[in-house]
CSV table of C-alpha atoms in Angstrom, one decimal:
chain,number,residue,atom,x,y,z
B,1,UNK,CA,94.6,67.0,37.4
B,2,UNK,CA,91.9,67.1,34.9
B,3,UNK,CA,89.3,69.9,34.2
B,4,UNK,CA,86.6,70.5,31.8
B,5,UNK,CA,85.4,73.9,30.5
B,6,UNK,CA,82.1,74.5,28.8
B,7,UNK,CA,82.2,78.1,27.8
B,8,UNK,CA,78.6,78.6,26.9
B,9,UNK,CA,76.2,78.3,29.8
B,10,UNK,CA,73.1,78.9,27.7
B,11,UNK,CA,72.6,78.4,24.0
B,12,UNK,CA,69.3,79.4,22.3
B,13,UNK,CA,68.8,78.2,18.8
B,14,UNK,CA,65.9,78.1,16.3
B,15,UNK,CA,64.4,74.7,15.4
B,16,UNK,CA,66.0,73.0,12.4
B,17,UNK,CA,69.1,75.2,12.8
B,18,UNK,CA,72.6,73.7,13.4
B,19,UNK,CA,74.2,73.9,16.9
B,20,UNK,CA,77.6,73.5,18.4
B,21,UNK,CA,78.2,73.1,22.1
B,22,UNK,CA,81.8,73.7,23.1
B,23,UNK,CA,83.9,71.7,25.4
B,24,UNK,CA,87.5,72.1,26.2
B,25,UNK,CA,89.5,70.0,28.6
B,26,UNK,CA,92.9,70.0,30.3
B,27,UNK,CA,94.8,66.8,31.3
B,28,UNK,CA,98.3,65.6,31.7
B,29,UNK,CA,97.4,62.1,30.7
B,30,UNK,CA,95.3,60.5,28.0
B,31,UNK,CA,91.6,61.0,28.4
B,32,UNK,CA,88.3,59.5,27.5
B,33,UNK,CA,85.6,62.0,26.6
B,34,UNK,CA,81.9,61.9,27.1
B,35,UNK,CA,78.8,64.0,26.4
B,36,UNK,CA,75.8,63.5,28.6
B,37,UNK,CA,72.3,65.0,28.2
B,38,UNK,CA,69.9,65.7,31.0
B,39,UNK,CA,66.2,66.2,30.2
B,40,UNK,CA,64.1,67.8,32.9
B,41,UNK,CA,63.5,65.5,35.9
B,42,UNK,CA,65.7,62.8,34.4
B,43,UNK,CA,69.2,61.4,35.0
B,44,UNK,CA,72.2,62.0,32.9
B,45,UNK,CA,72.0,60.0,29.7
B,46,UNK,CA,75.0,59.2,27.6
B,47,UNK,CA,74.9,60.8,24.2
B,48,UNK,CA,78.3,59.7,22.9
B,49,UNK,CA,81.8,58.9,23.9
B,50,UNK,CA,85.4,59.0,22.5
B,51,UNK,CA,87.7,56.3,23.7
B,52,UNK,CA,90.2,55.9,20.9
B,53,UNK,CA,90.3,55.6,17.1
B,54,UNK,CA,88.3,57.9,14.7
B,55,UNK,CA,88.2,61.4,16.1
B,56,UNK,CA,84.7,61.9,14.8
B,57,UNK,CA,82.2,60.2,17.0
B,58,UNK,CA,78.5,59.7,16.3
B,59,UNK,CA,76.0,59.4,19.1
B,60,UNK,CA,72.3,59.1,19.6
B,61,UNK,CA,69.6,61.5,18.4
B,62,UNK,CA,71.7,62.7,15.5
B,63,UNK,CA,74.5,64.3,17.6
B,64,UNK,CA,78.2,63.9,16.8
B,65,UNK,CA,81.4,65.2,18.3
B,66,UNK,CA,85.0,65.6,17.2
B,67,UNK,CA,88.0,65.0,19.3
B,68,UNK,CA,90.7,67.5,18.6
B,69,UNK,CA,93.8,66.7,20.6
B,70,UNK,CA,95.8,69.7,19.6
B,71,UNK,CA,93.1,72.0,20.6
B,72,UNK,CA,92.0,69.9,23.6
B,73,UNK,CA,88.4,70.1,22.5
B,74,UNK,CA,85.5,67.8,22.1
B,75,UNK,CA,82.7,70.0,20.7
B,76,UNK,CA,79.2,68.6,20.2
B,77,UNK,CA,77.3,69.3,17.0
B,78,UNK,CA,74.0,68.6,15.5
B,79,UNK,CA,73.1,69.8,11.9
B,80,UNK,CA,69.4,70.4,12.6
B,81,UNK,CA,67.9,70.6,16.1
B,82,UNK,CA,64.4,69.6,17.2
B,83,UNK,CA,62.3,71.0,20.0
B,84,UNK,CA,62.9,67.7,21.9
B,85,UNK,CA,66.6,68.5,22.1
B,86,UNK,CA,66.0,71.2,24.6
B,87,UNK,CA,68.0,70.0,27.7
B,88,UNK,CA,71.1,70.4,29.7
B,89,UNK,CA,74.3,69.0,28.1
B,90,UNK,CA,77.4,68.0,30.1
B,91,UNK,CA,80.8,67.2,28.8
B,92,UNK,CA,82.9,64.9,30.9
B,93,UNK,CA,86.4,63.3,30.9
B,94,UNK,CA,87.8,60.3,32.6
B,95,UNK,CA,91.3,58.8,32.5
B,96,UNK,CA,92.8,55.4,32.8
B,97,UNK,CA,94.5,56.4,36.1
B,98,UNK,CA,91.3,56.9,38.0
B,99,UNK,CA,87.7,56.0,37.7
B,100,UNK,CA,85.9,59.2,38.4
B,101,UNK,CA,84.4,61.6,35.9
B,102,UNK,CA,85.3,65.3,35.7
B,103,UNK,CA,82.4,67.3,34.4
B,104,UNK,CA,81.9,70.7,33.0
B,105,UNK,CA,79.3,73.1,34.3
B,106,UNK,CA,76.8,72.2,31.6
B,107,UNK,CA,75.2,74.0,28.7
B,108,UNK,CA,71.5,74.7,28.6
B,109,UNK,CA,70.3,74.2,25.1
B,110,UNK,CA,66.9,75.8,24.3
B,111,UNK,CA,65.4,75.1,20.9
B,112,UNK,CA,63.0,77.9,19.8
B,113,UNK,CA,60.1,77.0,17.6
V,1,UNK,CA,65.9,49.4,29.7
V,2,UNK,CA,67.4,49.1,33.1
V,3,UNK,CA,68.1,52.3,34.9
V,4,UNK,CA,69.4,53.8,38.1
V,5,UNK,CA,66.8,55.0,40.5
V,6,UNK,CA,67.1,57.4,43.4
V,7,UNK,CA,64.9,58.3,46.3
V,8,UNK,CA,63.7,60.8,47.3
V,9,UNK,CA,63.6,63.1,44.4
V,10,UNK,CA,63.6,66.1,46.8
V,11,UNK,CA,64.5,66.4,50.4
V,12,UNK,CA,64.4,69.4,52.7
V,13,UNK,CA,66.2,69.2,56.0
V,14,UNK,CA,67.4,71.4,58.9
V,15,UNK,CA,71.0,72.2,59.3
V,16,UNK,CA,72.7,69.7,61.6
V,17,UNK,CA,70.3,66.9,60.8
V,18,UNK,CA,71.3,63.6,59.2
V,19,UNK,CA,70.1,62.6,55.8
V,20,UNK,CA,70.3,59.4,53.8
V,21,UNK,CA,70.0,59.5,50.1
V,22,UNK,CA,69.1,56.2,48.4
V,23,UNK,CA,70.1,54.8,45.1
V,24,UNK,CA,69.3,51.5,43.4
V,25,UNK,CA,72.0,50.9,40.8
V,26,UNK,CA,71.5,48.7,37.7
V,27,UNK,CA,71.4,45.1,39.0
V,28,UNK,CA,74.5,43.6,37.4
V,29,UNK,CA,76.7,46.6,37.9
V,30,UNK,CA,79.7,46.4,40.1
V,31,UNK,CA,81.0,50.0,40.5
V,32,UNK,CA,78.9,52.7,42.2
V,33,UNK,CA,79.4,56.4,42.5
V,34,UNK,CA,78.0,59.5,44.1
V,35,UNK,CA,78.3,63.0,42.5
V,36,UNK,CA,76.9,66.3,43.5
V,37,UNK,CA,76.1,69.5,41.7
V,38,UNK,CA,75.7,72.7,43.6
V,39,UNK,CA,73.3,75.0,41.8
V,40,UNK,CA,75.2,76.7,38.9
V,41,UNK,CA,78.4,74.8,39.5
V,42,UNK,CA,80.0,71.7,38.0
V,43,UNK,CA,79.0,68.2,38.7
V,44,UNK,CA,81.6,67.0,41.2
V,45,UNK,CA,82.8,63.5,42.0
V,46,UNK,CA,82.3,62.5,45.7
V,47,UNK,CA,83.1,58.8,45.9
V,48,UNK,CA,83.3,55.5,44.1
V,49,UNK,CA,82.5,52.1,45.7
V,50,UNK,CA,83.5,48.7,44.6
V,51,UNK,CA,83.5,45.3,46.2
V,52,UNK,CA,81.9,46.7,49.4
V,53,UNK,CA,84.5,49.4,50.0
V,54,UNK,CA,85.4,52.9,48.9
V,55,UNK,CA,87.8,52.8,46.0
V,56,UNK,CA,88.3,56.5,45.5
V,57,UNK,CA,87.0,59.7,47.1
V,58,UNK,CA,87.4,63.4,46.6
V,59,UNK,CA,88.4,66.0,49.2
V,60,UNK,CA,84.7,66.9,49.4
V,61,UNK,CA,84.0,63.5,50.9
V,62,UNK,CA,85.0,64.2,54.5
V,63,UNK,CA,84.0,62.5,57.7
V,64,UNK,CA,80.5,63.9,57.5
V,65,UNK,CA,79.9,61.6,54.5
V,66,UNK,CA,79.6,57.8,54.4
V,67,UNK,CA,78.4,55.3,51.9
V,68,UNK,CA,76.9,51.9,52.3
V,69,UNK,CA,75.5,49.0,50.3
V,70,UNK,CA,73.3,47.6,53.1
V,71,UNK,CA,71.4,44.9,51.3
V,72,UNK,CA,72.9,44.1,47.8
V,73,UNK,CA,70.5,46.4,45.9
V,74,UNK,CA,70.6,49.7,47.6
V,75,UNK,CA,73.5,52.1,47.7
V,76,UNK,CA,73.2,54.9,50.2
V,77,UNK,CA,74.9,58.2,50.9
V,78,UNK,CA,74.6,59.5,54.5
V,79,UNK,CA,75.4,63.0,55.5
V,80,UNK,CA,75.7,63.0,59.3
V,81,UNK,CA,75.3,66.6,60.2
V,82,UNK,CA,74.2,68.6,57.2
V,83,UNK,CA,75.4,72.1,56.5
V,84,UNK,CA,73.9,74.8,54.4
V,85,UNK,CA,76.6,74.3,51.8
V,86,UNK,CA,75.5,70.6,51.3
V,87,UNK,CA,72.5,71.9,49.4
V,88,UNK,CA,72.9,70.4,46.0
V,89,UNK,CA,71.6,67.9,43.5
V,90,UNK,CA,73.2,64.5,44.3
V,91,UNK,CA,73.6,62.0,41.5
V,92,UNK,CA,74.2,58.3,41.9
V,93,UNK,CA,75.8,56.4,39.1
V,94,UNK,CA,76.8,52.8,38.4
V,95,UNK,CA,79.0,51.0,35.9
V,96,UNK,CA,79.0,47.4,34.9
V,97,UNK,CA,82.7,46.6,35.4
V,98,UNK,CA,86.1,47.9,36.3
V,99,UNK,CA,87.2,49.4,33.0
V,100,UNK,CA,87.3,53.1,32.6
V,101,UNK,CA,86.2,52.6,29.0
V,102,UNK,CA,82.7,51.6,30.3
V,103,UNK,CA,79.8,54.0,30.5
V,104,UNK,CA,78.6,55.3,33.9
V,105,UNK,CA,74.8,55.3,34.1
V,106,UNK,CA,73.3,58.0,36.2
V,107,UNK,CA,70.1,58.3,38.2
V,108,UNK,CA,67.8,61.3,38.0
V,109,UNK,CA,69.2,62.9,41.2
V,110,UNK,CA,68.0,63.9,44.6
V,111,UNK,CA,67.7,67.6,45.2
V,112,UNK,CA,68.7,68.3,48.8
V,113,UNK,CA,67.9,71.6,50.5
V,114,UNK,CA,69.4,72.4,53.9
V,115,UNK,CA,67.8,75.2,55.8
């Protein structure tokens, strides 16, 4: 079975500071990894995904994530956050043996002016 | 840009009542999903639907739940007799094809409150 852990439920950070949102997963098979963002009153929007190849993945809005197989992690980073990055961020995994996603509990990022 | 839409955005119902949550997936997508998120908990998979039948479902998706694609555009989730613990945000998602490499596109969700 697959599971995803997002250790930080809330992350406050000052504007223009860097941020890292942590995601760890467990799986007995190869995984595909995703980060989604949810702005207030909107659906989940894909930020980036790792399917194969380079372990450093760049996404929209200046975000990037690094797949670390040995640490079973897929942490999301941004070097300088904006007020508009305030949102809920979800890490998710899927596998090639089933078509559902397994989500973490989400991290609420609040950017402080 | 095409998007998944869901109606209603909020629904309040009495325990034991039936509810139908509606979704309009992206028009050329073939795979459809329902997920739910109980407040403070993980987003959980409920069911996936392809070619007019359920392709996968979780243990949450018991006999109280059903899904339907009644008219080629809508994708509905019905809860026959709601329980208090059905209170959650319900997300619909769709995907263009059958590969797990493809992105799932999510709607904004319906917040269901069962009293």
